[in-house]
Coordinates of C-alpha atoms in Angstrom, one line a residue:
M128 CA -65.0 63.7 -7.0
A129 CA -64.5 64.3 -3.2
P130 CA -67.2 62.8 -0.6
W131 CA -70.1 65.0 0.0
E132 CA -69.2 65.7 3.7
S133 CA -72.1 68.0 5.0
S134 CA -70.5 71.3 6.8
R135 CA -69.7 74.6 6.4
A136 CA -66.2 73.9 6.4
E137 CA -66.1 71.5 3.6
G138 CA -68.2 74.2 1.8
L139 CA -65.4 76.7 2.5
R140 CA -62.9 74.3 1.5
R141 CA -64.6 73.6 -2.1
L142 CA -64.8 77.2 -2.6
H143 CA -61.2 78.2 -2.3
C144 CA -60.2 75.0 -4.4
F145 CA -62.4 76.5 -7.0
L146 CA -61.5 80.0 -6.7
P147 CA -58.6 79.9 -9.3
S148 CA -61.0 78.2 -11.9
A149 CA -63.7 80.8 -11.4
G150 CA -62.9 83.2 -14.1
Q151 CA -62.2 81.8 -18.1
A152 CA -61.8 78.5 -17.1
Y153 CA -65.1 78.1 -16.2
A154 CA -66.8 80.1 -18.8
A155 CA -64.8 77.7 -21.2
T156 CA -65.6 74.4 -19.7
R157 CA -68.3 74.3 -17.2
N158 CA -71.0 72.8 -20.1
F159 CA -68.6 69.5 -19.9
D160 CA -70.1 66.4 -18.3
H161 CA -66.9 64.7 -17.8
G162 CA -68.8 62.0 -15.1
P163 CA -68.8 61.7 -11.4
S164 CA -64.9 60.8 -10.8
D165 CA -64.4 64.2 -12.5
R166 CA -66.0 67.8 -11.0
S167 CA -62.9 69.8 -11.6
N168 CA -64.6 72.0 -14.2
V169 CA -67.5 73.1 -11.8
S170 CA -67.2 74.2 -8.5
T171 CA -69.9 71.4 -6.9
L172 CA -71.1 74.4 -4.4
S173 CA -74.5 74.1 -5.0
P174 CA -75.6 71.6 -2.1
Y175 CA -73.7 74.4 0.3
L176 CA -75.7 77.4 -1.2
R177 CA -79.1 75.5 -1.2
H178 CA -78.9 75.0 2.4
R179 CA -76.9 78.5 3.1
L180 CA -73.7 76.4 4.5
I181 CA -72.3 78.9 2.6
L182 CA -73.9 81.9 1.7
E183 CA -74.1 83.7 -1.8
H184 CA -72.5 87.1 -1.2
E185 CA -69.1 85.6 0.4
V186 CA -69.1 83.0 -2.7
V187 CA -69.3 86.5 -4.8
E188 CA -66.9 88.3 -2.5
E189 CA -64.1 85.6 -2.4
V190 CA -64.5 85.2 -6.2
L191 CA -64.0 89.1 -6.6
K192 CA -60.8 89.2 -4.7
Q193 CA -59.4 87.1 -7.2
T194 CA -60.6 88.3 -10.5
S195 CA -62.6 90.8 -11.9
F196 CA -66.6 90.8 -12.6
S197 CA -66.0 90.8 -16.5
N198 CA -63.6 87.9 -15.9
A199 CA -65.9 86.0 -13.7
E200 CA -69.2 87.1 -14.7
K201 CA -70.5 83.5 -16.1
F202 CA -69.7 82.0 -12.7
L203 CA -71.3 84.8 -10.7
Q204 CA -74.5 84.8 -13.2
E205 CA -74.9 81.0 -12.0
V206 CA -74.7 81.6 -8.6
C207 CA -77.3 84.5 -9.3
W208 CA -79.3 82.1 -11.1
R209 CA -80.2 80.6 -8.1
T210 CA -81.3 83.8 -6.5
Y211 CA -83.3 84.4 -9.7
W212 CA -85.6 81.2 -9.2
K213 CA -85.8 81.7 -5.8
G214 CA -87.2 85.3 -6.4
W215 CA -88.8 84.6 -9.1
L216 CA -91.2 81.7 -7.4
E217 CA -91.2 84.0 -4.0
L218 CA -93.5 86.7 -6.3
R219 CA -95.4 83.4 -7.7
P220 CA -96.1 81.2 -4.9
T221 CA -99.2 79.6 -6.6
V222 CA -96.7 78.3 -9.3
W223 CA -95.5 76.1 -6.5
T224 CA -98.7 74.7 -5.0
D225 CA -100.1 74.2 -8.2
Y226 CA -96.8 71.9 -9.0
R227 CA -97.5 70.5 -5.8
L228 CA -101.1 69.5 -6.5
R229 CA -99.9 68.2 -10.2
V230 CA -97.5 66.0 -8.4
H231 CA -100.3 64.2 -6.3
Q232 CA -102.7 64.2 -9.0
T233 CA -100.4 62.2 -11.5
L234 CA -99.1 59.7 -8.9
A235 CA -103.0 59.0 -8.0
S236 CA -103.0 58.5 -11.8
M237 CA -100.5 55.9 -11.9
D238 CA -102.7 53.6 -9.5
Q239 CA -105.0 53.2 -13.0
D240 CA -102.5 53.5 -15.4
S241 CA -100.1 50.8 -15.6
V242 CA -98.3 51.5 -18.7
L243 CA -97.3 55.1 -17.6
R244 CA -96.5 53.1 -14.2
D245 CA -94.3 50.9 -16.1
R246 CA -92.5 53.5 -17.8
W247 CA -92.0 55.9 -15.0
E248 CA -90.1 52.8 -13.2
Q249 CA -88.1 52.0 -16.0
A250 CA -87.2 55.9 -16.6
T251 CA -86.4 56.2 -12.4
T252 CA -84.6 52.9 -12.1
G253 CA -82.3 53.5 -15.5
K254 CA -83.9 51.1 -17.5
T255 CA -85.1 52.9 -20.7
G256 CA -83.8 52.2 -23.8
I257 CA -81.3 55.2 -23.8
D258 CA -77.9 54.4 -22.4
C259 CA -76.9 57.8 -21.2
M260 CA -80.3 58.4 -19.4
N261 CA -79.8 55.3 -17.5
V262 CA -76.4 56.0 -16.3
W263 CA -77.7 59.6 -15.3
A264 CA -80.5 57.9 -13.6
C265 CA -78.1 55.9 -11.7
E266 CA -75.8 58.1 -10.7
L267 CA -78.4 60.3 -9.3
L268 CA -79.9 57.7 -7.4
E269 CA -76.4 56.6 -6.0
T270 CA -74.8 59.9 -5.4
G271 CA -77.7 62.5 -5.0
Y272 CA -75.9 64.9 -8.0
L273 CA -75.9 65.5 -11.8
H274 CA -74.0 67.9 -13.9
N275 CA -76.1 71.0 -14.5
H276 CA -75.7 70.0 -18.5
A277 CA -76.9 66.4 -17.5
R278 CA -80.0 67.5 -16.0
M279 CA -81.5 69.6 -19.1
W280 CA -80.2 66.6 -21.1
F281 CA -82.3 64.2 -18.9
A282 CA -85.3 66.5 -18.6
S283 CA -85.7 67.2 -22.2
L284 CA -85.2 63.2 -22.6
W285 CA -88.0 62.5 -20.0
I286 CA -90.6 64.7 -21.5
F287 CA -90.2 65.0 -25.2
T288 CA -88.6 61.5 -26.0
L289 CA -90.3 59.2 -23.1
G290 CA -93.2 61.6 -23.2
L291 CA -93.6 61.2 -19.6
P292 CA -95.1 64.2 -17.2
W293 CA -92.4 66.8 -16.5
E294 CA -94.0 66.9 -13.0
L295 CA -93.0 63.5 -12.4
G296 CA -89.4 64.1 -13.4
A297 CA -89.3 67.1 -11.1
D298 CA -90.3 65.3 -8.3
F299 CA -87.7 62.7 -9.0
F300 CA -85.0 65.0 -9.1
Y301 CA -86.3 66.7 -5.9
R302 CA -86.4 63.4 -4.3
H303 CA -83.0 62.8 -5.0
L304 CA -80.4 65.9 -5.6
L305 CA -78.5 67.0 -2.8
D306 CA -79.0 70.2 -3.9
G307 CA -82.8 70.1 -4.5
D308 CA -84.2 73.0 -4.4
P309 CA -88.0 74.1 -4.7
A310 CA -87.6 77.3 -6.8
S311 CA -84.7 76.1 -8.8
N312 CA -85.6 72.3 -9.8
T313 CA -89.3 73.1 -10.4
L314 CA -88.5 75.9 -12.5
S315 CA -85.8 74.3 -14.6
W316 CA -87.8 71.4 -15.3
R317 CA -90.8 74.1 -16.6
W318 CA -88.4 75.7 -18.5
V319 CA -87.1 72.7 -20.3
A320 CA -91.1 71.9 -20.9
G321 CA -91.8 75.3 -22.5
L322 CA -94.0 76.6 -19.5
Q323 CA -91.5 79.0 -18.2
T324 CA -90.3 81.0 -21.1
R325 CA -93.8 80.7 -23.7
G326 CA -92.4 78.9 -26.3
K327 CA -89.0 78.1 -25.7
T328 CA -88.3 74.6 -24.6
Y329 CA -84.9 72.5 -24.7
L330 CA -84.3 69.7 -26.8
A331 CA -81.6 67.3 -26.0
Q332 CA -79.6 66.1 -29.3
A333 CA -77.3 63.0 -30.0
E334 CA -74.2 65.5 -31.1
N335 CA -75.0 67.8 -28.2
I336 CA -74.6 64.9 -25.6
N337 CA -71.7 63.2 -27.5
R338 CA -69.4 66.7 -27.6
F339 CA -70.3 67.6 -24.1
T340 CA -69.6 64.4 -22.5
S341 CA -66.4 64.4 -24.4
G342 CA -67.7 60.8 -26.2
R343 CA -68.7 59.0 -23.1
F344 CA -72.1 59.0 -24.7
H345 CA -73.5 59.2 -28.2
P346 CA -77.0 58.5 -28.2
K347 CA -77.6 55.6 -31.1
E348 CA -81.3 55.6 -29.9
P349 CA -84.2 57.7 -32.1
L350 CA -84.7 60.9 -29.9
A351 CA -87.0 63.1 -30.2
R352 CA -86.5 65.9 -33.2
V353 CA -89.0 68.3 -31.8
A354 CA -89.8 69.6 -28.8
N355 CA -93.7 71.4 -28.6
P356 CA -94.2 73.0 -25.5
V357 CA -96.0 71.3 -22.6
A358 CA -99.7 72.8 -22.4
G359 CA -100.2 74.7 -18.9
P360 CA -101.9 77.6 -17.5
P361 CA -100.8 81.1 -18.1
L362 CA -98.0 82.5 -15.9
P363 CA -99.7 84.3 -13.0
A364 CA -98.5 87.9 -12.3
P365 CA -95.5 88.4 -9.8
R366 CA -97.2 89.9 -6.5
L367 CA -95.2 92.2 -4.4
L368 CA -92.4 90.6 -2.1
P369 CA -94.0 90.4 1.3
P370 CA -92.3 92.9 3.8
A371 CA -89.3 91.8 5.7
E372 CA -90.0 91.2 9.1
A373 CA -88.5 93.5 12.0
L374 CA -85.2 91.9 14.0
P375 CA -86.7 91.1 17.5
G376 CA -86.0 93.7 20.4
A377 CA -86.5 90.8 23.4
E378 CA -85.0 87.8 23.8
Y379 CA -85.9 84.8 21.5
G380 CA -85.3 81.2 20.7
L381 CA -83.6 80.6 17.7
L382 CA -84.9 77.9 15.2
I383 CA -83.0 76.7 12.6
T384 CA -84.4 74.8 9.2
E385 CA -82.5 73.8 6.3
E386 CA -83.0 76.5 4.2
D387 CA -80.8 78.7 6.0
L388 CA -78.0 76.7 8.4
D389 CA -75.8 79.6 9.0
P390 CA -77.6 81.4 11.6
A391 CA -74.9 83.1 13.1
S392 CA -74.6 85.7 9.8
L393 CA -78.1 86.8 9.9
G394 CA -77.4 89.8 11.7
L395 CA -79.0 89.0 15.3
D396 CA -78.0 90.2 18.5
L397 CA -76.9 86.8 19.4
A398 CA -76.7 87.9 23.2
Q399 CA -80.6 87.9 23.3
V400 CA -80.2 84.2 22.1
Q401 CA -82.4 81.9 25.2
A402 CA -82.0 78.5 23.2
V403 CA -81.4 76.9 19.9
A404 CA -83.0 74.2 18.4
G405 CA -83.1 72.6 14.8
I406 CA -86.0 70.7 12.8
V407 CA -85.5 69.3 9.3
D408 CA -87.5 66.7 7.6
S409 CA -86.5 65.6 3.9
R410 CA -90.0 63.5 4.0
L411 CA -91.8 66.7 3.1
R412 CA -90.2 67.1 -0.4
S413 CA -92.6 64.1 -1.9
E414 CA -95.2 61.9 -0.9
L415 CA -92.7 59.3 -2.1
P416 CA -89.5 58.1 -0.6
V417 CA -86.7 60.5 -0.6
G418 CA -83.4 59.5 -1.5
Q419 CA -80.7 58.4 1.1
A420 CA -78.1 60.6 -0.3
A421 CA -80.3 63.5 0.1
T422 CA -81.9 62.7 3.4
H423 CA -78.4 62.0 4.9
F424 CA -76.7 65.3 3.4
T425 CA -79.3 67.7 4.9
S426 CA -79.6 65.4 8.3
A427 CA -75.8 66.0 8.5
A428 CA -75.6 69.6 7.5
M429 CA -78.3 70.1 10.5
D430 CA -76.1 68.2 12.8
D431 CA -73.3 71.0 11.7
A432 CA -75.1 73.9 11.9
L433 CA -76.5 72.9 15.6
S434 CA -72.8 72.0 16.8
R435 CA -71.6 76.0 15.3
A436 CA -74.5 77.5 16.6
S437 CA -73.4 75.9 20.0
E438 CA -70.0 76.8 19.9
S439 CA -70.5 80.6 18.8
L440 CA -73.6 81.3 21.1
G441 CA -72.6 79.0 24.2
R442 CA -75.9 77.8 24.1
S443 CA -77.3 74.0 24.5
T444 CA -79.0 73.2 21.2
E445 CA -81.9 70.6 20.4
R446 CA -82.5 68.4 17.2
L447 CA -86.6 68.7 17.4
D448 CA -88.8 65.9 16.6
S449 CA -90.1 66.6 12.8
R450 CA -93.2 64.3 12.7
S451 CA -95.2 67.2 13.9
W452 CA -93.7 70.8 13.6
E453 CA -96.7 72.1 15.7
D454 CA -96.0 70.3 18.6
S455 CA -92.2 69.9 18.7
V456 CA -91.6 73.9 18.3
T457 CA -94.5 74.9 20.6
Q458 CA -93.5 72.3 23.2
W459 CA -89.8 73.3 23.4
A460 CA -90.6 77.3 23.5
V461 CA -92.8 76.4 26.5
R462 CA -90.1 74.3 28.1
Q463 CA -87.4 77.1 27.6
G464 CA -89.7 79.8 28.6
I465 CA -89.4 81.2 25.1
Q466 CA -91.8 84.2 24.2
Q467 CA -90.5 84.8 20.5
I468 CA -89.0 82.6 18.1
V469 CA -86.9 83.8 15.3
T470 CA -85.7 81.9 12.2
A471 CA -84.5 82.8 8.8
Y472 CA -87.5 83.5 6.4
P473 CA -88.2 80.5 4.1
P474 CA -88.6 80.4 0.8
Q475 CA -91.4 78.7 -1.3
G476 CA -91.3 75.2 -0.5
P477 CA -92.0 72.6 1.8
T478 CA -90.5 74.3 5.1
C479 CA -92.7 77.8 3.9
E480 CA -95.8 75.3 3.9
K481 CA -95.1 74.6 7.5
M482 CA -95.0 78.2 8.7
A483 CA -98.4 79.1 8.7
P484 CA -99.8 76.4 10.7
L485 CA -96.8 76.6 13.1
R486 CA -97.5 80.6 13.4
A487 CA -101.2 80.0 14.4
A488 CA -100.1 76.8 17.2
L489 CA -97.3 79.1 18.6
A490 CA -99.9 82.1 18.7
Q491 CA -102.1 80.1 20.9
E492 CA -99.7 79.7 23.8
G493 CA -98.6 83.5 23.8
I494 CA -95.6 83.1 21.7
L495 CA -94.4 85.2 18.4
L496 CA -92.7 83.6 15.0
S497 CA -90.6 85.9 13.3
M498 CA -89.1 85.4 10.0
I499 CA -86.1 87.2 9.1
R500 CA -84.8 87.8 5.3
R501 CA -81.6 88.4 4.5
P502 CA -80.5 91.7 2.9
W503 CA -79.2 89.6 -0.5
D504 CA -82.9 88.3 -1.0
N505 CA -84.1 91.6 0.1
R506 CA -82.3 93.3 -2.7
F507 CA -82.5 90.5 -5.3
W508 CA -85.8 88.9 -5.2
P509 CA -88.0 92.0 -6.4
H510 CA -86.0 92.0 -9.6
A511 CA -87.3 88.6 -10.4
T512 CA -90.6 90.0 -12.0
S513 CA -90.0 88.6 -15.6
G514 CA -87.1 86.9 -17.4
F515 CA -83.4 86.0 -16.4
F516 CA -81.7 88.6 -18.5
P517 CA -83.4 92.2 -17.3
F518 CA -82.7 90.3 -13.7
K519 CA -78.7 89.7 -15.1
E520 CA -78.2 93.4 -16.1
K521 CA -79.2 94.6 -12.0
I522 CA -76.5 92.1 -11.1
P523 CA -73.6 94.8 -10.7
Q524 CA -75.9 97.6 -9.1
T525 CA -77.5 95.2 -6.7
L526 CA -73.9 93.9 -5.5
Q527 CA -73.1 97.4 -5.4
A528 CA -76.1 97.9 -3.0
L529 CA -75.0 95.3 -1.0
G530 CA -71.6 97.0 -0.3
I531 CA -70.2 94.8 -2.7
Q532 CA -68.0 96.1 -5.3
A533 CA -68.8 94.4 -8.8

């Protein structure tokens, strides 16, 4: 697999290389995990979509230039799965805050539970008694990426065979994945555990692993034969999507975060931009150290975004100190004489957690903060009120509402 270059140009290059395979070839072969040296059967676009180095609508548009919706439906659904997860969590933000609390509590419990700590360390360093799981753990640590099917197998083995807390597995993935996304990662682990769709779990089986790794692995170790759902609280009812904030009517400073690294396409009047700054801190993902691959990818992606913003806007850019978002952003705004800051709306996750205290700190200086939500999210997220299948049925009409002929 080609190195993970962190740039919009690389995301677009990968997209155009994949386009000829986005139809039936993808649908027929996408579930096979051939290993890190051969990812030709999948798009490898997830790190670029996750940070919006490339955008969902442009991926869909490019695919539909090449083939019909029906022919590429499976791939287009996978693009929209990430949108669905984001929307689902946006409508139920307490699921994210509960997850963060549970990770904190479970990590703390390991201080008194040496057996749990030892088993957790074995699983996260590739030293379990399950060969395929060891290889996937090492692959994740080294590359920051796993095939989606391998992620499901790994999560199932973690929860049902090893009996480890799902929250610690989700935290392990989130700390190391290049495409680590609060919604997709957290909710996928919940789905495997039977918390997301009540009573429905995912059970990894040796024959399935053997088949879809083309014989690379055929676990001889005893794997769990049943996957009883993990206990958890009832799902919260979805809230209404908060209203989108208005576009600015005067000059503003543009703040870029890792949630959206293509600010030029936000629909803003770029002539009103006074100054541009970026702030990112991968350490916010977890109390534990975040993987080097994920940290490097995100940091380099921010550098790429700031470079493109400087070129397109003709403005100087700054990379702000992330140790104190409130102080860094406020001091930048005061220094630049900025009265309003615009940033892309951050979905639920660590960046979103920073917005309320940042807004309060800026308000003390008389500075407004506006978070602009993209039309893609405005149209799709309200449909994430229940399962994916009702959401899936609305994909064609939602694309048409966005001006994309499905």
